[in-house]
Amino acid sequence: RISLIDADGRLLIGPPPVKGGRTVNIDVDGTAVGYVAIAPGEALSNPLDLNFAETQQRSIYAAAAAALLLAALMSAVVARQFTRPIRALANGAQSIADGDLESRIAVKRNDELGDLARDFNQLADTLQENRESRQRWVADIAHELRTPLAILRGELDALEDGVRTFDTDTRESLQAEVARLSRLVGDLHDLSVYDEGALHAQLEFLDLGELLRGMLRPATNRFDDAGLTLTSDVQAEPVIVLGDLRRLEQLITNLLENTLRYTDAPGELHVSLQADPAGIRLAFSDSAPGVPDDALPLLFDRLYRVHESRNRQTGGSGLGMSICKAIVEAHNGTITAETSDAGGLTVRVSLPVVADASAV
């Protein structure tokens, strides 16, 4: 079908050009030096050829339609496999946003979407635990506030009705309940400050050993009056820490008060403070009564009391140990509780050492 013709129209290669064909110029530097003639293709005329061509054309169209339908079906299946967990995640997120924290997603995959579903369920578990903890926290606070308020109201009603006279005993009773409310509100404020990370700590280098000895000396008389023996083992060398003086005083005071409230007389409290390059170790170890093993991890929970007998008259607000934990963690330390050798409770506090204590 292809012929080569020179510029003068002479046939060089191929069959003679036929009418109805196509001609393409061959130009060199803008001058035609020849032509390429392309004859038109022959049309099928044989019935067998025509039938075969039609059959092939129909087969091609059918195969294309089948391939398109199969691709659409496979795309729908794959899209459904991917969109189903995404829709489940979207529905679960909407349920969480609507307040249904019990909503969970069934995990049936081991790919990234399955990992995302497991993370979502873990998030929902955490949110539910936090809500339940917050509800218990609010209920406990209301219960703690209700008791002194009820006593105050009873005292005031008795005064108003003339049942009681405003004497020294009445005044001391009212002052005691007001003081108890003030302590509770103060403790709650301290805990909220720690939780929000808004503690304005006045950090300074100080000698924890000197601070501890200075607080134990005046406390000896209170322990003697309570029938308890207070002993200590504080290393002579300075124990330098970077901390807030007022908060560390509050930590030591709370631990001392814990023994004064709960230890039976005659009893004892031994306080030790040691330091080495691994850290600073402060321990308060008292005598019976002890704490059940299952209650030890709960001692630092808010408003937790081991026994009902430790009522609000003798047991404080139930926030002292929680505040101790918050103070220690604010100083990048840890606090734990365990059974003491004397049958009571040992509270251990670990604090980091100052990198260069000699420079203090």
Coordinates of C-alpha atoms in Angstrom, one line a residue:
R1 CA 0.0 0.0 0.0
I2 CA 3.0 2.3 0.3
S3 CA 4.9 3.8 -2.7
L4 CA 7.8 6.2 -2.9
I5 CA 7.8 8.8 -5.7
D6 CA 10.5 11.3 -6.6
A7 CA 10.0 15.0 -7.2
D8 CA 9.4 14.5 -10.9
G9 CA 6.6 12.0 -10.3
R10 CA 8.6 8.9 -11.1
L11 CA 7.8 5.7 -9.1
L12 CA 10.8 4.6 -7.2
I13 CA 9.5 1.9 -4.9
G14 CA 6.2 0.1 -4.5
P15 CA 3.1 -0.3 -6.5
P16 CA 1.7 2.5 -8.8
P17 CA -0.4 5.0 -6.8
V18 CA -4.1 4.5 -7.1
K19 CA -6.9 6.9 -7.1
G20 CA -8.3 7.9 -3.7
G21 CA -5.0 7.3 -1.9
R22 CA -3.2 9.7 0.4
T23 CA 0.0 11.6 -0.5
V24 CA 2.6 12.9 2.0
N25 CA 5.3 15.3 0.9
I26 CA 9.0 14.7 1.8
D27 CA 10.7 18.1 2.3
V28 CA 14.4 18.8 2.8
D29 CA 15.2 22.4 3.8
G30 CA 11.8 23.5 2.6
T31 CA 12.0 21.8 -0.8
A32 CA 9.9 18.8 -1.8
V33 CA 12.3 16.0 -2.9
G34 CA 9.6 13.3 -3.1
Y35 CA 6.3 11.9 -2.0
V36 CA 4.9 8.9 -0.1
A37 CA 1.7 7.6 -1.5
I38 CA -0.5 5.4 0.7
A39 CA -3.2 3.4 -1.1
P40 CA -6.6 3.0 0.7
G41 CA -7.2 -0.3 2.4
E42 CA -9.2 -2.9 0.8
A43 CA -12.8 -3.3 2.0
L44 CA -13.9 -6.8 3.0
S45 CA -16.1 -8.3 0.3
N46 CA -16.0 -12.0 1.0
P47 CA -19.0 -13.1 3.1
L48 CA -16.9 -15.3 5.2
D49 CA -14.5 -12.4 6.0
L50 CA -17.4 -10.1 6.7
N51 CA -19.0 -12.7 9.1
F52 CA -15.7 -13.3 10.9
A53 CA -15.1 -9.5 11.3
E54 CA -18.6 -9.0 12.7
T55 CA -18.1 -12.0 15.1
Q56 CA -14.8 -10.6 16.3
Q57 CA -16.3 -7.2 16.8
R58 CA -19.2 -8.6 18.9
S59 CA -16.8 -10.7 21.0
I60 CA -14.6 -7.6 21.7
Y61 CA -17.7 -5.6 22.7
A62 CA -18.9 -8.5 25.0
A63 CA -15.5 -8.9 26.6
A64 CA -15.2 -5.2 27.2
A65 CA -18.7 -5.1 28.8
A66 CA -18.0 -8.1 31.0
A67 CA -14.6 -6.6 32.1
L68 CA -16.3 -3.3 32.9
L69 CA -19.1 -5.1 34.9
L70 CA -16.5 -7.3 36.8
A71 CA -14.4 -4.2 37.6
A72 CA -17.5 -2.4 38.9
L73 CA -18.5 -5.4 41.1
M74 CA -14.9 -5.8 42.4
S75 CA -14.7 -2.0 43.1
A76 CA -18.0 -2.1 45.0
V77 CA -16.8 -5.1 47.1
V78 CA -13.5 -3.5 47.9
A79 CA -15.1 -0.1 48.6
R80 CA -17.5 -1.8 51.0
Q81 CA -14.7 -3.6 52.8
F82 CA -13.0 -0.3 53.4
T83 CA -16.0 1.9 54.0
R84 CA -17.7 -0.4 56.4
P85 CA -15.2 0.0 59.3
I86 CA -14.9 3.7 58.5
R87 CA -18.7 4.1 58.8
A88 CA -18.6 2.1 62.0
L89 CA -15.9 4.5 63.3
A90 CA -17.9 7.5 62.3
N91 CA -21.0 6.1 64.0
G92 CA -19.0 5.3 67.1
A93 CA -17.6 8.8 67.2
Q94 CA -21.0 10.2 66.9
S95 CA -22.3 8.0 69.7
I96 CA -19.4 9.2 71.9
A97 CA -20.1 12.8 71.0
D98 CA -23.8 12.2 72.0
G99 CA -22.7 11.0 75.4
D100 CA -23.0 7.2 74.9
L101 CA -19.6 6.3 76.3
E102 CA -20.5 2.6 76.3
S103 CA -20.4 2.5 72.5
R104 CA -17.8 0.1 71.1
I105 CA -16.7 -1.1 67.7
A106 CA -16.4 -4.8 66.8
V107 CA -12.8 -5.5 65.7
K108 CA -12.7 -8.1 62.9
R109 CA -9.6 -7.0 61.1
N110 CA -5.8 -7.2 61.6
D111 CA -4.8 -4.3 59.4
E112 CA -4.5 -0.5 60.0
L113 CA -8.3 -0.1 60.2
G114 CA -8.4 -2.8 62.9
D115 CA -5.7 -1.1 64.9
L116 CA -7.7 2.2 64.6
A117 CA -10.8 0.4 65.9
R118 CA -8.9 -1.0 68.9
D119 CA -7.5 2.5 69.6
F120 CA -11.0 3.9 69.4
N121 CA -12.3 1.3 71.9
Q122 CA -9.4 2.0 74.3
L123 CA -10.3 5.7 74.0
A124 CA -13.9 5.0 74.8
D125 CA -12.9 2.9 77.8
T126 CA -10.7 5.7 79.1
L127 CA -13.5 8.3 78.7
Q128 CA -16.0 6.0 80.4
E129 CA -13.6 5.4 83.3
N130 CA -12.9 9.2 83.6
R131 CA -16.6 10.0 83.6
E132 CA -17.3 7.3 86.3
S133 CA -14.4 8.6 88.3
R134 CA -15.6 12.2 88.0
Q135 CA -19.1 11.1 89.1
R136 CA -17.8 9.3 92.1
W137 CA -15.5 12.2 92.9
V138 CA -18.4 14.7 92.8
A139 CA -20.6 12.4 94.9
D140 CA -17.8 11.9 97.5
I141 CA -17.2 15.6 97.7
A142 CA -20.9 16.3 98.2
H143 CA -21.0 13.6 100.9
E144 CA -17.9 15.1 102.6
L145 CA -19.4 18.6 102.6
R146 CA -22.8 17.4 103.8
T147 CA -21.6 16.1 107.2
P148 CA -20.1 19.3 108.6
L149 CA -22.8 21.4 107.1
A150 CA -25.4 19.2 108.7
I151 CA -23.7 19.6 112.1
L152 CA -23.5 23.3 111.6
R153 CA -27.1 23.5 110.7
G154 CA -28.1 21.4 113.7
E155 CA -26.1 23.6 116.1
L156 CA -27.6 26.8 114.6
D157 CA -31.1 25.4 114.7
A158 CA -30.6 24.4 118.4
L159 CA -29.4 27.9 119.2
E160 CA -32.3 29.4 117.3
D161 CA -34.8 27.2 119.1
G162 CA -33.3 27.9 122.5
V163 CA -32.4 24.2 123.0
R164 CA -28.7 25.2 123.4
T165 CA -27.1 28.4 124.7
F166 CA -24.1 30.0 123.0
D167 CA -21.4 29.0 125.4
T168 CA -17.8 27.9 125.1
D169 CA -18.7 24.4 124.1
T170 CA -21.1 25.6 121.3
R171 CA -18.5 28.1 120.0
E172 CA -15.8 25.4 119.9
S173 CA -18.1 23.0 118.1
L174 CA -19.0 25.5 115.5
Q175 CA -15.4 26.5 115.0
A176 CA -14.3 22.9 114.7
E177 CA -16.8 22.3 111.9
V178 CA -15.9 25.5 110.1
A179 CA -12.2 24.5 110.4
R180 CA -13.0 21.1 109.0
L181 CA -14.8 22.7 106.0
S182 CA -12.0 25.1 105.5
R183 CA -9.4 22.2 105.4
L184 CA -11.6 20.2 103.0
V185 CA -12.0 23.2 100.6
G186 CA -8.3 23.9 100.9
D187 CA -7.4 20.3 100.1
L188 CA -9.8 20.3 97.1
H189 CA -8.3 23.5 95.8
D190 CA -4.7 22.1 96.1
L191 CA -5.7 18.9 94.2
S192 CA -7.4 20.9 91.5
V193 CA -4.3 23.0 91.1
Y194 CA -2.1 19.9 90.8
D195 CA -4.5 18.3 88.3
E196 CA -4.5 21.4 86.1
G197 CA -0.7 21.7 86.2
A198 CA -1.1 25.3 87.4
L199 CA 1.0 24.9 90.5
H200 CA 3.2 28.0 90.9
A201 CA 6.1 26.2 92.6
Q202 CA 8.8 28.3 94.1
L203 CA 11.6 25.9 93.3
E204 CA 14.9 26.4 95.1
F205 CA 17.9 24.3 96.2
L206 CA 17.3 23.3 99.8
D207 CA 18.6 20.7 102.4
L208 CA 15.8 18.2 102.8
G209 CA 17.6 16.7 105.9
E210 CA 17.7 20.1 107.6
L211 CA 14.0 20.7 106.8
L212 CA 13.0 17.2 108.1
R213 CA 15.0 17.6 111.4
G214 CA 13.5 21.0 111.9
M215 CA 9.9 19.6 111.6
L216 CA 10.5 16.4 113.6
R217 CA 11.8 18.3 116.7
P218 CA 8.5 20.2 117.5
A219 CA 6.4 17.2 116.5
T220 CA 8.0 15.0 119.3
N221 CA 5.7 16.6 122.0
R222 CA 2.6 15.8 120.0
F223 CA 3.6 12.2 119.5
D224 CA 4.4 11.9 123.2
D225 CA 1.0 13.3 124.1
A226 CA -0.6 10.7 121.8
G227 CA 1.4 7.8 123.4
L228 CA 3.6 7.4 120.3
T229 CA 7.4 7.3 120.1
L230 CA 9.0 9.3 117.3
T231 CA 12.5 8.2 116.1
S232 CA 14.5 9.2 113.1
D233 CA 17.5 8.3 111.1
V234 CA 18.5 11.3 109.0
Q235 CA 22.0 11.2 107.4
A236 CA 24.3 14.0 108.6
E237 CA 25.4 15.0 105.1
P238 CA 23.2 17.6 103.3
V239 CA 20.5 16.1 101.2
I240 CA 20.0 18.7 98.5
V241 CA 16.8 18.8 96.4
L242 CA 15.3 21.2 94.0
G243 CA 11.8 21.7 95.4
D244 CA 9.2 24.0 96.8
L245 CA 9.7 24.5 100.5
R246 CA 6.1 25.0 101.4
R247 CA 4.9 22.0 99.4
L248 CA 7.6 19.7 100.9
E249 CA 6.6 20.9 104.4
Q250 CA 3.0 20.0 103.5
L251 CA 4.2 16.6 102.4
I252 CA 6.0 15.9 105.7
T253 CA 3.1 17.3 107.8
N254 CA 0.6 15.1 106.0
L255 CA 2.6 12.0 106.6
L256 CA 3.1 12.8 110.3
E257 CA -0.6 13.6 110.7
N258 CA -1.4 10.2 109.0
T259 CA 0.5 8.4 111.8
L260 CA -1.0 10.6 114.6
R261 CA -4.6 9.8 113.3
Y262 CA -4.3 6.1 112.7
T263 CA -1.6 4.5 114.9
D264 CA -2.7 2.9 118.1
A265 CA -1.1 3.9 121.4
P266 CA 1.4 2.8 122.6
G267 CA 3.0 2.9 119.2
E268 CA 5.9 4.3 117.2
L269 CA 6.9 6.1 114.1
H270 CA 10.4 5.8 112.5
V271 CA 11.4 8.4 109.9
S272 CA 14.5 7.8 107.8
L273 CA 16.2 9.9 105.1
Q274 CA 19.1 8.6 103.0
A275 CA 20.6 9.7 99.7
D276 CA 23.0 8.3 97.2
P277 CA 23.7 8.9 93.5
A278 CA 20.7 6.7 92.6
G279 CA 18.2 9.0 94.4
I280 CA 16.8 10.3 97.7
R281 CA 14.8 7.9 99.8
L282 CA 12.4 9.2 102.5
A283 CA 10.4 6.6 104.6
F284 CA 7.8 6.9 107.3
S285 CA 7.2 3.6 109.0
D286 CA 4.7 3.3 111.9
S287 CA 3.3 0.5 114.0
A288 CA -0.1 -1.2 114.1
P289 CA -2.8 -1.1 113.0
G290 CA -1.8 -2.1 109.4
V291 CA -3.5 -1.8 106.1
P292 CA -4.8 -4.8 104.2
D293 CA -2.7 -5.7 101.1
D294 CA -5.6 -5.2 98.8
A295 CA -6.0 -1.6 100.1
L296 CA -2.4 -0.5 99.7
P297 CA -2.8 0.5 96.1
L298 CA -5.9 2.6 97.0
L299 CA -4.3 4.6 99.8
F300 CA -3.5 7.5 97.4
D301 CA -7.0 7.6 95.9
R302 CA -9.0 10.6 96.7
L303 CA -11.4 10.3 99.7
Y304 CA -10.4 6.7 100.3
R305 CA -10.5 5.3 103.8
V306 CA -9.4 1.8 104.7
H307 CA -12.0 1.3 107.5
E308 CA -15.4 2.9 108.1
S309 CA -14.2 3.4 111.7
R310 CA -11.8 6.0 110.4
N311 CA -14.6 8.5 110.3
R312 CA -14.4 12.2 109.6
Q313 CA -13.7 13.1 113.2
T314 CA -10.5 11.0 113.3
G315 CA -9.7 10.4 109.7
G316 CA -9.5 13.8 108.2
S317 CA -10.9 14.6 104.8
G318 CA -9.4 11.5 103.1
L319 CA -7.4 13.7 100.8
G320 CA -4.1 13.9 102.7
M321 CA -2.4 10.9 100.9
S322 CA -3.7 12.1 97.5
I323 CA -2.1 15.5 98.1
C324 CA 1.1 13.7 99.1
K325 CA 1.1 11.8 95.8
A326 CA 0.5 15.0 93.9
I327 CA 3.3 16.9 95.7
V328 CA 5.8 14.0 95.1
E329 CA 4.9 13.7 91.4
A330 CA 5.2 17.5 91.0
H331 CA 8.8 17.0 92.2
N332 CA 9.4 14.2 89.6
G333 CA 9.4 11.6 92.3
T334 CA 7.4 8.5 93.3
I335 CA 5.5 7.5 96.4
T336 CA 4.5 4.0 97.5
A337 CA 2.9 2.2 100.5
E338 CA 3.7 -1.2 102.0
T339 CA 3.3 -3.1 105.2
S340 CA 5.9 -2.1 107.8
D341 CA 7.9 -4.5 109.9
A342 CA 6.2 -3.2 113.0
G343 CA 2.8 -4.2 111.7
G344 CA 1.8 -0.8 110.5
L345 CA 2.3 1.2 107.3
T346 CA 5.5 2.3 105.5
V347 CA 5.3 5.1 103.1
R348 CA 8.3 5.5 100.8
V349 CA 9.1 8.6 98.9
S350 CA 11.8 8.7 96.2
L351 CA 13.1 12.0 94.8
P352 CA 15.7 12.7 92.2
V353 CA 19.1 14.0 93.3
V354 CA 20.5 17.3 92.3
A355 CA 23.0 16.8 89.4
D356 CA 25.7 19.0 91.0
A357 CA 24.9 19.3 94.8
S358 CA 28.4 20.6 95.5
A359 CA 27.6 23.8 93.6
V360 CA 24.7 24.6 95.9

